Amino acid sequence: MDDPRMTPQNPFASLPIEITVCVGQARARVKDLLRLGPDAVLVLDRRVEDPVELYVGGRLIARGELQEQPGEPPGTLAVRLTEVTGGQEGL
């Protein structure tokens, strides 16, 4: 059976949503944050090749890999999905 949420008749199907891509987290003391300035480096808890997480409304919906988008201006980032979680339920 087709998913009724995916039909063109669904009034919510064309609404734009914001997707947040999380590449990592950092811990710092307030005094260290106050010292940040141009050229400062904030070390994250992940490596470049580690998966990133995609969130909608604070819910994890997928994981993927960062890649450069072919055909776009050089350096344009994209995410290739490697896993879709159950978090898209209720969207």
mmCIF file with all atom_site columns, C-alpha atoms in Angstrom:
data_model
loop_
_atom_site.group_PDB
_atom_site.id
_atom_site.type_symbol
_atom_site.label_atom_id
_atom_site.label_alt_id
_atom_site.label_comp_id
_atom_site.label_asym_id
_atom_site.label_entity_id
_atom_site.label_seq_id
_atom_site.pdbx_PDB_ins_code
_atom_site.Cartn_x
_atom_site.Cartn_y
_atom_site.Cartn_z
_atom_site.occupancy
_atom_site.B_iso_or_equiv
_atom_site.pdbx_formal_charge
_atom_site.auth_seq_id
_atom_site.auth_comp_id
_atom_site.auth_asym_id
_atom_site.auth_atom_id
_atom_site.pdbx_PDB_model_num
ATOM 1  C CA . MET A 1 1  ? 0.000  0.000  0.000   1.00 0.00 ? 1  MET A CA 1
ATOM 2  C CA . ASP A 1 2  ? 1.289  3.459  -0.864  1.00 0.00 ? 2  ASP A CA 1
ATOM 3  C CA . ASP A 1 3  ? 2.090  5.871  1.937   1.00 0.00 ? 3  ASP A CA 1
ATOM 4  C CA . PRO A 1 4  ? -0.689 8.530  1.951   1.00 0.00 ? 4  PRO A CA 1
ATOM 5  C CA . ARG A 1 5  ? 1.759  11.095 3.350   1.00 0.00 ? 5  ARG A CA 1
ATOM 6  C CA . MET A 1 6  ? 3.637  11.038 0.049   1.00 0.00 ? 6  MET A CA 1
ATOM 7  C CA . THR A 1 7  ? 0.711  11.849 -2.270  1.00 0.00 ? 7  THR A CA 1
ATOM 8  C CA . PRO A 1 8  ? 0.426  15.220 -4.032  1.00 0.00 ? 8  PRO A CA 1
ATOM 9  C CA . GLN A 1 9  ? -2.977 15.692 -2.350  1.00 0.00 ? 9  GLN A CA 1
ATOM 10 C CA . ASN A 1 10 ? -1.343 15.894 1.070   1.00 0.00 ? 10 ASN A CA 1
ATOM 11 C CA . PRO A 1 11 ? -1.402 19.638 1.910   1.00 0.00 ? 11 PRO A CA 1
ATOM 12 C CA . PHE A 1 12 ? 1.791  19.297 3.969   1.00 0.00 ? 12 PHE A CA 1
ATOM 13 C CA . ALA A 1 13 ? 3.853  17.680 1.195   1.00 0.00 ? 13 ALA A CA 1
ATOM 14 C CA . SER A 1 14 ? 4.993  21.017 -0.254  1.00 0.00 ? 14 SER A CA 1
ATOM 15 C CA . LEU A 1 15 ? 5.834  22.762 3.027   1.00 0.00 ? 15 LEU A CA 1
ATOM 16 C CA . PRO A 1 16 ? 9.520  23.602 3.393   1.00 0.00 ? 16 PRO A CA 1
ATOM 17 C CA . ILE A 1 17 ? 11.298 22.307 6.489   1.00 0.00 ? 17 ILE A CA 1
ATOM 18 C CA . GLU A 1 18 ? 14.695 23.030 7.969   1.00 0.00 ? 18 GLU A CA 1
ATOM 19 C CA . ILE A 1 19 ? 17.127 20.132 8.258   1.00 0.00 ? 19 ILE A CA 1
ATOM 20 C CA . THR A 1 20 ? 20.022 20.513 10.684  1.00 0.00 ? 20 THR A CA 1
ATOM 21 C CA . VAL A 1 21 ? 23.215 18.590 9.925   1.00 0.00 ? 21 VAL A CA 1
ATOM 22 C CA . CYS A 1 22 ? 25.349 17.940 13.003  1.00 0.00 ? 22 CYS A CA 1
ATOM 23 C CA . VAL A 1 23 ? 29.037 17.418 12.279  1.00 0.00 ? 23 VAL A CA 1
ATOM 24 C CA . GLY A 1 24 ? 30.116 17.186 15.910  1.00 0.00 ? 24 GLY A CA 1
ATOM 25 C CA . GLN A 1 25 ? 30.155 18.748 19.343  1.00 0.00 ? 25 GLN A CA 1
ATOM 26 C CA . ALA A 1 26 ? 32.757 20.534 21.424  1.00 0.00 ? 26 ALA A CA 1
ATOM 27 C CA . ARG A 1 27 ? 33.177 21.166 25.135  1.00 0.00 ? 27 ARG A CA 1
ATOM 28 C CA . ALA A 1 28 ? 34.794 24.317 26.392  1.00 0.00 ? 28 ALA A CA 1
ATOM 29 C CA . ARG A 1 29 ? 34.869 26.488 29.461  1.00 0.00 ? 29 ARG A CA 1
ATOM 30 C CA . VAL A 1 30 ? 33.227 29.896 29.300  1.00 0.00 ? 30 VAL A CA 1
ATOM 31 C CA . LYS A 1 31 ? 36.606 31.568 29.769  1.00 0.00 ? 31 LYS A CA 1
ATOM 32 C CA . ASP A 1 32 ? 37.887 29.704 26.692  1.00 0.00 ? 32 ASP A CA 1
ATOM 33 C CA . LEU A 1 33 ? 34.843 30.753 24.649  1.00 0.00 ? 33 LEU A CA 1
ATOM 34 C CA . LEU A 1 34 ? 35.407 34.375 25.623  1.00 0.00 ? 34 LEU A CA 1
ATOM 35 C CA . ARG A 1 35 ? 38.930 34.152 24.195  1.00 0.00 ? 35 ARG A CA 1
ATOM 36 C CA . LEU A 1 36 ? 37.753 32.930 20.776  1.00 0.00 ? 36 LEU A CA 1
ATOM 37 C CA . GLY A 1 37 ? 38.476 35.196 17.872  1.00 0.00 ? 37 GLY A CA 1
ATOM 38 C CA . PRO A 1 38 ? 39.372 35.086 14.185  1.00 0.00 ? 38 PRO A CA 1
ATOM 39 C CA . ASP A 1 39 ? 41.497 32.045 13.272  1.00 0.00 ? 39 ASP A CA 1
ATOM 40 C CA . ALA A 1 40 ? 40.623 30.243 16.531  1.00 0.00 ? 40 ALA A CA 1
ATOM 41 C CA . VAL A 1 41 ? 40.122 26.494 16.165  1.00 0.00 ? 41 VAL A CA 1
ATOM 42 C CA . LEU A 1 42 ? 37.381 24.653 18.033  1.00 0.00 ? 42 LEU A CA 1
ATOM 43 C CA . VAL A 1 43 ? 38.111 20.919 18.173  1.00 0.00 ? 43 VAL A CA 1
ATOM 44 C CA . LEU A 1 44 ? 35.101 18.667 17.650  1.00 0.00 ? 44 LEU A CA 1
ATOM 45 C CA . ASP A 1 45 ? 34.499 15.167 18.987  1.00 0.00 ? 45 ASP A CA 1
ATOM 46 C CA . ARG A 1 46 ? 34.473 13.592 15.508  1.00 0.00 ? 46 ARG A CA 1
ATOM 47 C CA . ARG A 1 47 ? 36.801 12.958 12.625  1.00 0.00 ? 47 ARG A CA 1
ATOM 48 C CA . VAL A 1 48 ? 36.256 14.197 9.072   1.00 0.00 ? 48 VAL A CA 1
ATOM 49 C CA . GLU A 1 49 ? 35.289 10.710 7.850   1.00 0.00 ? 49 GLU A CA 1
ATOM 50 C CA . ASP A 1 50 ? 32.779 10.059 10.679  1.00 0.00 ? 50 ASP A CA 1
ATOM 51 C CA . PRO A 1 51 ? 29.063 10.070 9.825   1.00 0.00 ? 51 PRO A CA 1
ATOM 52 C CA . VAL A 1 52 ? 27.022 13.229 10.310  1.00 0.00 ? 52 VAL A CA 1
ATOM 53 C CA . GLU A 1 53 ? 23.509 13.286 11.775  1.00 0.00 ? 53 GLU A CA 1
ATOM 54 C CA . LEU A 1 54 ? 20.443 14.937 10.247  1.00 0.00 ? 54 LEU A CA 1
ATOM 55 C CA . TYR A 1 55 ? 17.735 16.378 12.502  1.00 0.00 ? 55 TYR A CA 1
ATOM 56 C CA . VAL A 1 56 ? 14.278 17.816 11.877  1.00 0.00 ? 56 VAL A CA 1
ATOM 57 C CA . GLY A 1 57 ? 12.642 19.522 14.840  1.00 0.00 ? 57 GLY A CA 1
ATOM 58 C CA . GLY A 1 58 ? 15.241 18.055 17.188  1.00 0.00 ? 58 GLY A CA 1
ATOM 59 C CA . ARG A 1 59 ? 14.527 14.493 15.983  1.00 0.00 ? 59 ARG A CA 1
ATOM 60 C CA . LEU A 1 60 ? 17.246 12.362 14.449  1.00 0.00 ? 60 LEU A CA 1
ATOM 61 C CA . ILE A 1 61 ? 15.966 11.318 11.006  1.00 0.00 ? 61 ILE A CA 1
ATOM 62 C CA . ALA A 1 62 ? 19.093 10.073 9.205   1.00 0.00 ? 62 ALA A CA 1
ATOM 63 C CA . ARG A 1 63 ? 22.862 9.693  9.124   1.00 0.00 ? 63 ARG A CA 1
ATOM 64 C CA . GLY A 1 64 ? 25.161 10.266 6.221   1.00 0.00 ? 64 GLY A CA 1
ATOM 65 C CA . GLU A 1 65 ? 28.542 11.238 4.837   1.00 0.00 ? 65 GLU A CA 1
ATOM 66 C CA . LEU A 1 66 ? 29.666 14.715 3.872   1.00 0.00 ? 66 LEU A CA 1
ATOM 67 C CA . GLN A 1 67 ? 30.724 15.123 0.277   1.00 0.00 ? 67 GLN A CA 1
ATOM 68 C CA . GLU A 1 68 ? 31.395 17.894 -2.184  1.00 0.00 ? 68 GLU A CA 1
ATOM 69 C CA . GLN A 1 69 ? 28.407 18.422 -4.479  1.00 0.00 ? 69 GLN A CA 1
ATOM 70 C CA . PRO A 1 70 ? 29.411 17.833 -8.098  1.00 0.00 ? 70 PRO A CA 1
ATOM 71 C CA . GLY A 1 71 ? 28.312 20.470 -10.586 1.00 0.00 ? 71 GLY A CA 1
ATOM 72 C CA . GLU A 1 72 ? 27.941 23.159 -7.915  1.00 0.00 ? 72 GLU A CA 1
ATOM 73 C CA . PRO A 1 73 ? 30.452 25.873 -7.104  1.00 0.00 ? 73 PRO A CA 1
ATOM 74 C CA . PRO A 1 74 ? 33.625 24.224 -5.754  1.00 0.00 ? 74 PRO A CA 1
ATOM 75 C CA . GLY A 1 75 ? 33.431 23.482 -2.038  1.00 0.00 ? 75 GLY A CA 1
ATOM 76 C CA . THR A 1 76 ? 29.611 23.196 -1.899  1.00 0.00 ? 76 THR A CA 1
ATOM 77 C CA . LEU A 1 77 ? 28.767 20.546 0.707   1.00 0.00 ? 77 LEU A CA 1
ATOM 78 C CA . ALA A 1 78 ? 26.125 17.847 0.454   1.00 0.00 ? 78 ALA A CA 1
ATOM 79 C CA . VAL A 1 79 ? 25.184 14.807 2.555   1.00 0.00 ? 79 VAL A CA 1
ATOM 80 C CA . ARG A 1 80 ? 24.913 11.313 1.077   1.00 0.00 ? 80 ARG A CA 1
ATOM 81 C CA . LEU A 1 81 ? 22.457 9.404  3.287   1.00 0.00 ? 81 LEU A CA 1
ATOM 82 C CA . THR A 1 82 ? 23.721 6.097  4.614   1.00 0.00 ? 82 THR A CA 1
ATOM 83 C CA . GLU A 1 83 ? 20.959 5.370  7.126   1.00 0.00 ? 83 GLU A CA 1
ATOM 84 C CA . VAL A 1 84 ? 17.396 6.574  7.582   1.00 0.00 ? 84 VAL A CA 1
ATOM 85 C CA . THR A 1 85 ? 16.169 6.178  11.150  1.00 0.00 ? 85 THR A CA 1
ATOM 86 C CA . GLY A 1 86 ? 12.635 5.726  12.419  1.00 0.00 ? 86 GLY A CA 1
ATOM 87 C CA . GLY A 1 87 ? 12.593 9.398  13.506  1.00 0.00 ? 87 GLY A CA 1
ATOM 88 C CA . GLN A 1 88 ? 10.718 10.561 10.400  1.00 0.00 ? 88 GLN A CA 1
ATOM 89 C CA . GLU A 1 89 ? 7.519  9.082  11.828  1.00 0.00 ? 89 GLU A CA 1
ATOM 90 C CA . GLY A 1 90 ? 5.240  11.822 13.001  1.00 0.00 ? 90 GLY A CA 1
ATOM 91 C CA . LEU A 1 91 ? 6.669  14.434 10.643  1.00 0.00 ? 91 LEU A CA 1
#
